[in-house]
Amino acid sequence: MSRLLSLREAIAELVHDGDTIALEGFTHLIPFAAAHEIIRQGRRHLTLARLTPDLIYDQMIGMGCADRLIFSWGGNPGVGSLHRFRDAVENGWPGPLQLEEYSHGSLTHRYVAAASGLPLAIMRGFGGDLFGHTRMARVTCPFTGEELLAVPALHPDVAIVHAQQADRAGNVMMWGIVGVQKEAVLAARRSLVTVEEVVDSFAPHTGGVVLPQWVVTAVAVVPDGAHPSFAQDYSQRDNAFYRRWDAISRERDRFLDWMRQHVLETPDHRSYLRRLREEPPADQLKAGS
Amino acid sequence: MTAPEPGYSADEMMTVAAARELRGTRVCFVGIGLPSLAANLARQLHQPDLVLIYESGTIGAKPSRPPLSVGDGELAETADLVVSMPEIFAYWLQGGRIQVGFLGGAQIDRFGNLNTTVIGPYERPQVRLPGAGGAPEIAWCAQRVVVIMRHRRRAFVERLGFLTTPGLCPGDPERGGALGKGPTAVITDLGVLRPDPATQELVLSELHPGVDPDRVRAETGWHLREAADLGRTAPPTAQELDVLRRLSSE
């Protein structure tokens, strides 16, 4: 049965140094507030799993939380590079970052295998050099003789996702682009869901996904907890912030300064949002430069 | 001698040529950036029923403008259906329901293999690129692939730094068991390359208006052959330019 905790309590209890954690959400519903709290609490030596590292892991990598990254596409969508990810891989700053990389389909299948209680998942193979740089194997179909690709199950210690709503019993509901969040939660040993709000009962939503309270470890109420990502019917994707991140993150000093001012020196997500919104866009660009 | 200004840019010619390439296509799996702009242009120009699928799980998305990311809110709000990532890759892509996979890349070689992973050694790269995304399975499972890339010598290379997404296989049109036949067109800002059916090697098949073939060869890192029936792309029409400029404004 899920327990309603503050975000601070939930991160303190669920996320430990050295854990493998998956903060999922494909462009939509990315749990940024939870990542910021992990950074505030100074977790180290994490293995970070996620299809798209996005700004959320760029921040965690740059702040020294991660030793390893399991991923499939590491860019700033529509904008360009993730500079902190690149600096870690190209120059080992702030420390070396081991990579285990996949395609979206193959990493998705790793969560599916784990959620299904299987040691592996099978998909159609593909050639190329990725095969030699990750954990994949070729297998032969015992029925047709076709050569297929196998990937091992991925069981994170903790999965963290953001959703629109929880009800009073601790069940969770999300809708819109739902990515691999359900699979990540079911694959993980522990799970945390941050939600926009708690409601008395769920309205039906086309394509909505419900996570029953007995598969979720903890729920924390964090309005706008996905910013600069978004929660459909609650907020818009802050595309301007994604564009601004390019300049904020390009140089180490400015990045560290920005993270100090906006994350380390704010006690919680509400203060982070207030801090951001107090700044006119021109000052946001100057901040930390 | 200076050539007269054509009234459109090389990028606009590329996007228009790519949109034309989707003529007759029903279902297209769209990468973000240049492919998304061209696919949306095709849908607004001549393919109103073109089903756009983004890897975020949005099927039949009808954005009014090309989105910044594959998961912008408008994609989900305008889609016929939104499915999970396991479903989009297993049922819709691997299930063989995609006619055209529409991709970009950082580097391409003469067989249409793509690199989006690293420049330099993998363990200590000069440039770490974003990685595979959904491209390997899109290229493997879509019935055919269209690639759109700006034609530069550093991108059209003799040898890839890393083979992220397989293209054509010389001597094996079956591509080692792939569902689809791989790249059938590479649309650039200088012309269009298509595979030679005999060798599977990409050859120069069309030149955009005003482009000298020597320039295309100079911007290609391998010895680029010409198709026997090398053609000229028709310049963009006023309507094509008008719709494209409305789409890409903002």
XYZ file of C-alpha atoms in Angstrom:
539
model
C 0.000 0.000 0.000
C 1.427 3.366 -0.994
C 2.186 5.926 1.705
C 1.751 9.674 1.315
C 5.104 11.296 2.168
C 6.722 14.658 1.631
C 9.158 14.611 -1.270
C 12.034 15.150 1.149
C 11.015 12.173 3.292
C 10.402 9.981 0.249
C 13.845 10.615 -1.291
C 15.572 10.208 2.075
C 13.863 6.867 2.654
C 13.849 5.363 -0.867
C 17.000 6.533 -2.671
C 20.378 5.433 -1.332
C 23.950 6.033 -2.475
C 24.937 3.433 -5.070
C 21.365 2.611 -6.128
C 20.222 2.022 -9.691
C 17.379 4.448 -10.201
C 15.069 5.124 -13.133
C 13.379 8.519 -13.368
C 11.137 7.958 -16.370
C 8.739 10.117 -18.368
C 9.165 10.514 -22.129
C 9.293 14.290 -22.681
C 5.984 14.484 -20.771
C 5.724 13.997 -16.962
C 9.476 14.037 -16.281
C 9.976 14.007 -12.485
C 12.296 17.030 -12.202
C 11.292 17.940 -8.632
C 12.386 14.495 -7.430
C 15.726 14.818 -9.237
C 16.321 18.196 -7.615
C 15.623 16.699 -4.197
C 18.122 13.886 -4.905
C 20.682 16.566 -5.804
C 19.865 18.545 -2.620
C 20.336 15.435 -0.491
C 23.710 14.820 -2.146
C 23.247 11.237 -3.345
C 26.362 9.764 -4.951
C 27.491 6.793 -7.052
C 24.081 6.281 -8.618
C 23.412 4.315 -11.785
C 20.904 6.388 -13.709
C 18.588 4.584 -16.133
C 16.352 6.458 -18.523
C 15.569 6.376 -22.257
C 16.301 10.067 -22.715
C 18.675 11.553 -20.111
C 17.208 14.971 -21.023
C 17.924 18.006 -18.827
C 17.017 15.994 -15.720
C 20.067 13.688 -15.922
C 22.236 16.460 -17.394
C 21.701 18.217 -14.052
C 22.316 15.094 -11.960
C 25.444 14.155 -13.942
C 26.833 17.679 -13.709
C 26.203 17.721 -9.957
C 28.201 14.533 -9.494
C 25.364 12.159 -8.536
C 26.080 9.484 -11.154
C 28.756 6.867 -11.830
C 26.889 5.112 -14.625
C 24.260 5.896 -17.229
C 21.930 3.428 -18.962
C 20.208 5.275 -21.815
C 19.227 5.422 -25.470
C 19.170 9.095 -26.587
C 21.102 11.840 -24.829
C 20.256 15.193 -26.401
C 18.288 18.340 -25.645
C 15.275 17.676 -27.908
C 15.085 20.137 -30.798
C 17.852 22.259 -29.245
C 21.148 20.375 -29.388
C 23.617 18.778 -27.010
C 23.394 17.960 -23.331
C 26.576 19.784 -22.350
C 27.018 18.257 -18.882
C 26.537 14.731 -20.286
C 29.054 15.482 -23.032
C 31.559 17.014 -20.620
C 31.350 13.898 -18.449
C 31.854 11.525 -21.389
C 34.423 13.587 -23.294
C 36.422 15.015 -20.371
C 35.458 13.007 -17.283
C 33.982 16.042 -15.479
C 32.959 16.106 -12.668
C 33.963 12.437 -12.710
C 34.089 9.548 -15.138
C 30.720 8.312 -16.384
C 30.347 4.718 -17.532
C 27.879 4.243 -20.356
C 25.591 1.363 -21.205
C 23.612 2.393 -24.235
C 20.693 1.015 -26.198
C 18.122 2.001 -28.772
C 14.732 3.167 -27.480
C 13.132 -0.143 -28.456
C 15.766 -2.324 -26.798
C 15.880 -0.329 -23.532
C 12.072 -0.289 -23.428
C 12.154 -4.067 -23.733
C 14.516 -4.302 -20.745
C 11.821 -2.744 -18.538
C 9.136 -4.942 -20.123
C 11.164 -8.073 -19.312
C 11.601 -7.011 -15.689
C 7.950 -6.005 -15.291
C 6.962 -9.385 -16.773
C 9.162 -11.379 -14.399
C 11.314 -12.677 -17.239
C 15.125 -12.683 -17.384
C 15.112 -11.348 -20.932
C 12.993 -9.830 -23.655
C 13.171 -10.624 -27.338
C 12.895 -8.291 -30.277
C 13.874 -8.197 -33.924
C 17.590 -7.678 -34.170
C 19.475 -4.992 -35.932
C 23.107 -4.788 -37.015
C 25.556 -2.046 -36.295
C 28.140 -1.208 -33.659
C 25.728 -0.671 -30.756
C 25.602 -4.422 -30.291
C 29.215 -4.553 -29.121
C 28.829 -1.719 -26.615
C 25.937 -2.926 -24.560
C 24.264 -5.985 -23.068
C 22.557 -7.682 -25.997
C 22.713 -11.221 -27.332
C 21.553 -12.986 -30.460
C 19.114 -15.841 -29.965
C 17.463 -18.239 -32.377
C 13.711 -18.698 -32.358
C 13.079 -22.371 -31.460
C 9.927 -22.409 -33.604
C 10.978 -20.649 -36.814
C 14.775 -20.567 -36.659
C 14.779 -16.782 -37.067
C 17.686 -14.933 -35.487
C 16.430 -12.418 -32.929
C 17.867 -10.060 -30.354
C 17.650 -10.593 -26.595
C 18.124 -7.943 -23.936
C 18.336 -8.623 -20.175
C 15.695 -7.514 -17.677
C 16.421 -4.191 -15.966
C 15.321 -4.070 -12.312
C 15.951 -0.603 -10.897
C 16.220 -0.320 -7.111
C 13.872 2.644 -7.379
C 11.604 3.949 -10.137
C 10.397 7.537 -9.869
C 7.661 8.946 -12.103
C 5.371 11.957 -12.124
C 1.610 11.666 -12.678
C -1.367 13.969 -12.772
C -3.340 12.536 -9.853
C -3.469 10.231 -6.864
C -6.674 9.381 -5.021
C -7.055 9.236 -1.259
C -6.271 5.529 -1.204
C -2.937 6.179 -2.947
C -3.840 4.873 -6.408
C -2.193 6.850 -9.215
C -3.579 8.028 -12.560
C -1.707 9.473 -15.535
C -2.743 10.234 -19.094
C -1.373 11.730 -22.310
C 2.064 10.463 -23.360
C 2.690 7.686 -20.838
C 6.068 6.425 -22.128
C 7.499 3.511 -20.115
C 6.435 4.715 -16.683
C 4.149 1.781 -15.893
C 6.829 -0.725 -16.934
C 9.531 1.120 -14.943
C 7.409 1.100 -11.777
C 6.518 -2.578 -12.163
C 10.186 -3.416 -12.900
C 11.520 -1.658 -9.789
C 11.958 -2.882 -6.225
C 10.666 0.427 -4.793
C 8.748 3.248 -6.433
C 7.853 6.869 -5.854
C 5.202 8.793 -7.746
C 5.023 12.579 -7.500
C 1.584 13.928 -8.425
C 0.012 17.254 -9.296
C -2.827 16.781 -6.820
C -4.859 14.344 -4.742
C -8.478 13.894 -5.838
C -11.506 12.087 -4.383
C -12.000 9.958 -7.481
C -10.560 9.633 -10.983
C -12.425 10.788 -14.079
C -11.959 8.441 -17.047
C -9.296 9.544 -19.549
C -8.679 8.067 -22.991
C -5.484 6.044 -22.781
C -5.207 6.695 -19.049
C -2.886 4.485 -16.996
C -3.721 3.548 -13.415
C -1.078 2.286 -10.998
C -2.896 0.614 -8.103
C -1.751 1.656 -4.624
C -0.363 -1.809 -3.850
C 2.402 -1.518 -6.509
C 3.530 1.985 -5.457
C 5.763 2.504 -2.407
C 5.209 6.212 -1.865
C 3.280 9.163 -3.277
C 4.341 12.799 -2.830
C 2.215 15.765 -3.856
C 4.366 18.165 -5.900
C 2.390 20.607 -8.068
C 4.200 21.385 -11.342
C 6.755 18.772 -10.260
C 7.653 18.066 -13.898
C 8.786 21.594 -14.796
C 10.282 22.326 -17.401
C 8.563 19.174 -18.687
C 4.790 19.220 -18.310
C 1.664 17.430 -17.145
C -1.089 17.336 -19.741
C -4.166 19.315 -18.608
C -2.102 20.919 -15.824
C 0.849 22.661 -17.488
C 2.603 23.340 -20.802
C 6.086 22.199 -21.749
C 8.414 25.143 -21.046
C 10.155 25.068 -24.423
C 11.817 28.428 -23.691
C 13.535 26.858 -20.682
C 14.784 23.932 -22.783
C 16.308 26.489 -25.178
C 17.803 28.526 -22.310
C 19.369 25.434 -20.773
C 21.837 25.351 -23.683
C 23.481 28.575 -22.469
C 23.094 27.835 -18.738
C 24.756 24.428 -19.025
C 27.482 25.133 -21.598
C 30.174 26.255 -19.100
C 30.906 24.483 -15.818
C 30.980 27.599 -13.624
C 27.746 29.022 -14.886
C 26.044 25.636 -14.570
C 27.232 25.218 -10.964
C 26.157 28.727 -10.125
C 22.708 28.159 -11.596
C 22.258 24.869 -9.757
C 23.403 26.468 -6.498
C 20.995 29.380 -6.829
C 17.989 27.423 -8.068
C 18.305 23.983 -6.486
C 20.829 23.812 -3.635
C 19.731 27.119 -2.080
C 15.990 26.502 -2.422
C 14.457 24.255 0.245
C 11.822 22.677 -1.996
C 10.148 22.674 -5.404
C 7.765 25.484 -4.568
C 10.728 27.755 -3.773
C 12.515 26.617 -6.961
C 9.483 27.573 -9.066
C 9.104 30.910 -7.251
C 12.798 31.637 -7.783
C 12.511 30.916 -11.521
C 9.352 32.912 -12.005
C 10.594 35.981 -10.153
C 13.321 36.362 -12.760
C 12.466 38.199 -15.961
C 13.751 36.209 -18.956
C 16.665 38.603 -19.546
C 17.879 38.138 -15.959
C 17.452 34.400 -16.234
C 19.887 34.492 -19.117
C 22.347 36.591 -17.155
C 21.994 34.649 -13.929
C 25.241 32.976 -13.097
C 27.213 34.506 -15.949
C 29.588 35.496 -62.852
C 26.978 35.497 -60.102
C 23.941 33.283 -60.401
C 20.616 35.074 -59.941
C 19.037 34.688 -56.492
C 16.569 31.818 -56.762
C 14.056 33.229 -54.249
C 14.374 30.266 -51.874
C 17.120 28.788 -49.731
C 18.927 25.462 -50.154
C 17.274 24.289 -46.918
C 13.837 25.109 -48.315
C 14.595 23.157 -51.488
C 15.687 20.198 -49.334
C 12.541 20.248 -47.217
C 10.261 20.565 -50.250
C 12.044 17.691 -52.024
C 11.681 15.558 -48.877
C 7.963 16.342 -48.617
C 7.518 15.303 -52.259
C 9.307 12.024 -51.505
C 6.441 11.109 -49.156
C 3.875 11.263 -51.995
C 1.706 8.157 -51.864
C 2.809 7.304 -48.306
C 0.093 6.450 -45.811
C 1.987 5.878 -42.578
C 5.255 7.599 -41.656
C 7.355 7.220 -38.506
C 8.892 10.664 -38.015
C 12.151 11.678 -36.401
C 12.380 15.116 -34.812
C 13.887 18.153 -36.560
C 14.230 18.167 -40.364
C 12.110 15.002 -40.881
C 9.284 16.394 -38.770
C 9.180 19.667 -40.706
C 9.147 17.890 -44.084
C 6.525 15.336 -43.008
C 4.249 18.081 -41.736
C 4.758 19.957 -45.006
C 3.727 16.845 -46.956
C 0.617 16.451 -44.799
C -0.429 20.050 -45.383
C 0.445 20.108 -49.101
C -0.593 16.899 -50.774
C -1.097 14.131 -48.190
C -3.837 15.313 -45.811
C -4.423 11.740 -44.622
C -0.719 11.031 -43.957
C -0.522 9.308 -40.565
C 2.384 10.772 -38.594
C 3.761 8.567 -35.838
C 6.231 9.930 -33.314
C 8.203 7.629 -31.032
C 6.535 9.218 -27.997
C 3.588 6.954 -28.867
C 1.461 9.557 -30.612
C -0.220 7.995 -33.667
C -1.928 10.227 -36.221
C -0.609 13.460 -34.696
C -1.751 16.633 -36.490
C 0.378 19.453 -35.100
C -0.271 22.946 -36.445
C 3.476 23.611 -36.280
C 6.420 21.200 -36.175
C 6.979 20.414 -32.492
C 10.248 21.178 -30.684
C 10.352 17.695 -29.155
C 8.762 14.355 -30.054
C 6.610 14.696 -26.956
C 5.184 18.209 -27.197
C 1.660 18.483 -25.812
C 0.082 19.268 -29.181
C 1.141 15.869 -30.554
C -0.818 13.988 -27.902
C -3.781 16.372 -28.022
C -4.203 16.018 -31.812
C -3.346 12.296 -32.128
C -5.845 9.594 -33.087
C -4.438 7.532 -30.250
C -1.575 7.675 -27.792
C 0.104 4.423 -26.809
C 2.929 3.443 -24.457
C 6.513 3.090 -25.658
C 6.493 -0.737 -25.476
C 3.399 -0.686 -27.655
C 4.693 1.808 -30.227
C 7.859 -0.218 -30.757
C 6.368 -3.720 -30.536
C 2.940 -3.517 -32.184
C 3.231 -0.590 -34.541
C 6.857 -0.544 -35.676
C 8.006 -4.154 -35.245
C 4.535 -5.276 -36.281
C 5.371 -4.037 -39.775
C 2.754 -1.272 -39.965
C 5.088 1.587 -40.962
C 5.674 2.367 -44.633
C 8.313 5.076 -44.321
C 10.789 5.658 -41.537
C 11.965 9.251 -41.858
C 15.359 9.921 -40.279
C 18.154 12.454 -39.949
C 21.732 11.766 -38.858
C 25.116 13.285 -38.090
C 27.119 11.110 -40.511
C 26.196 8.871 -43.436
C 28.265 6.568 -45.643
C 27.846 5.282 -49.210
C 25.486 2.515 -48.082
C 23.226 4.820 -46.079
C 24.550 3.625 -42.721
C 24.101 6.371 -40.111
C 26.189 7.520 -37.179
C 24.521 9.430 -34.354
C 26.737 8.077 -31.551
C 30.328 9.391 -31.474
C 33.004 11.132 -33.511
C 36.347 9.607 -32.520
C 36.960 6.541 -30.347
C 33.926 5.312 -28.417
C 35.666 5.264 -25.042
C 37.151 8.742 -25.370
C 35.228 10.541 -28.131
C 36.058 13.934 -29.579
C 32.344 14.563 -29.873
C 29.733 12.605 -27.989
C 26.529 12.663 -30.073
C 23.071 11.846 -28.606
C 23.025 8.157 -29.546
C 20.599 5.824 -31.271
C 17.152 6.848 -30.092
C 14.651 4.782 -32.054
C 16.567 4.952 -35.343
C 18.014 1.388 -35.462
C 14.638 -0.305 -35.099
C 12.930 2.246 -37.351
C 15.502 1.530 -40.074
C 15.143 -2.212 -39.533
C 11.356 -2.433 -39.444
C 9.937 0.347 -41.650
C 9.193 -0.811 -45.195
C 11.598 1.846 -46.469
C 13.673 4.668 -45.056
C 14.035 8.256 -46.227
C 16.996 10.200 -44.847
C 17.226 13.984 -44.812
C 20.624 15.630 -44.126
C 22.525 18.750 -45.153
C 25.208 17.814 -47.677
C 28.595 18.504 -46.074
C 31.876 16.688 -46.427
C 32.167 16.099 -42.687
C 28.744 14.414 -42.739
C 28.956 12.398 -46.000
C 31.974 10.316 -45.093
C 34.033 7.473 -46.506
C 34.104 5.787 -43.101
C 31.696 6.253 -40.194
C 33.075 6.879 -36.719
C 30.408 4.491 -35.393
C 27.677 2.538 -37.175
C 24.549 3.355 -35.167
C 21.811 2.620 -37.689
C 22.293 0.078 -40.472
C 21.531 1.072 -44.044
C 21.899 -1.032 -47.192
C 23.915 -4.246 -47.428
C 26.048 -4.685 -50.545
C 25.395 -8.156 -51.930
C 22.410 -8.727 -49.636
C 19.203 -6.907 -50.601
C 17.521 -8.847 -47.760
C 19.681 -6.922 -45.267
C 20.269 -9.920 -43.022
C 16.613 -10.490 -42.235
C 15.370 -6.931 -41.819
C 11.666 -6.301 -42.379
C 12.233 -3.363 -44.725
C 14.507 -2.561 -47.622
C 16.373 0.308 -45.937
C 17.120 3.756 -47.361
C 15.534 4.402 -50.746
C 16.328 8.123 -50.822
C 18.750 10.502 -49.130
C 17.474 14.048 -49.572
C 20.066 16.794 -49.122
C 20.243 20.527 -49.709
C 22.158 19.843 -52.956
C 20.303 16.914 -54.477
C 18.932 13.420 -53.954
C 20.940 10.191 -53.647
C 19.351 6.808 -54.298
C 20.786 3.278 -54.139
C 22.057 1.713 -57.352
C 19.943 -1.462 -57.589
C 22.956 -3.534 -58.690
C 25.463 -2.466 -56.028
C 23.221 -0.947 -53.295
C 25.615 2.031 -53.274
C 24.090 5.509 -53.018
C 24.502 7.425 -56.283
C 23.592 10.971 -57.264
C 20.128 10.676 -58.744
C 18.854 14.264 -58.829
C 20.485 17.678 -58.610
C 18.600 20.603 -57.141
C 18.253 23.628 -59.462
C 21.466 25.586 -59.974
C 23.689 23.046 -58.174
C 26.890 22.037 -59.955
C 27.617 18.280 -59.752
C 31.249 19.124 -58.928
C 30.048 20.820 -55.765
C 28.143 17.710 -54.708
C 31.236 15.586 -55.311
C 33.353 18.052 -53.328
C 30.930 17.793 -50.393
C 30.917 13.969 -50.477
C 33.703 12.061 -48.749
C 33.440 9.007 -50.997
C 33.769 8.787 -54.775
C 30.167 9.649 -55.624
C 28.886 8.083 -58.818
C 26.070 9.526 -60.908
C 22.938 7.685 -61.933
C 22.725 7.073 -65.686
C 19.513 9.107 -65.775
C 20.664 11.962 -63.488
C 17.731 14.362 -63.186
C 17.052 17.892 -62.003
C 14.678 18.591 -59.122
C 11.836 20.946 -60.032
C 12.200 24.184 -58.058
C 9.744 24.747 -55.188
C 6.388 26.080 -56.294
C 4.957 29.248 -54.797
C 2.436 27.129 -52.895
C 5.109 24.798 -51.493
C 7.157 27.766 -50.288
C 4.143 29.519 -48.865
C 3.047 26.531 -46.771
C 6.623 25.758 -45.693
C 7.237 29.330 -44.553
C 4.008 29.389 -42.606
C 5.002 26.100 -40.926
C 8.512 27.177 -40.020
C 7.739 30.739 -38.914
C 8.004 31.468 -35.174
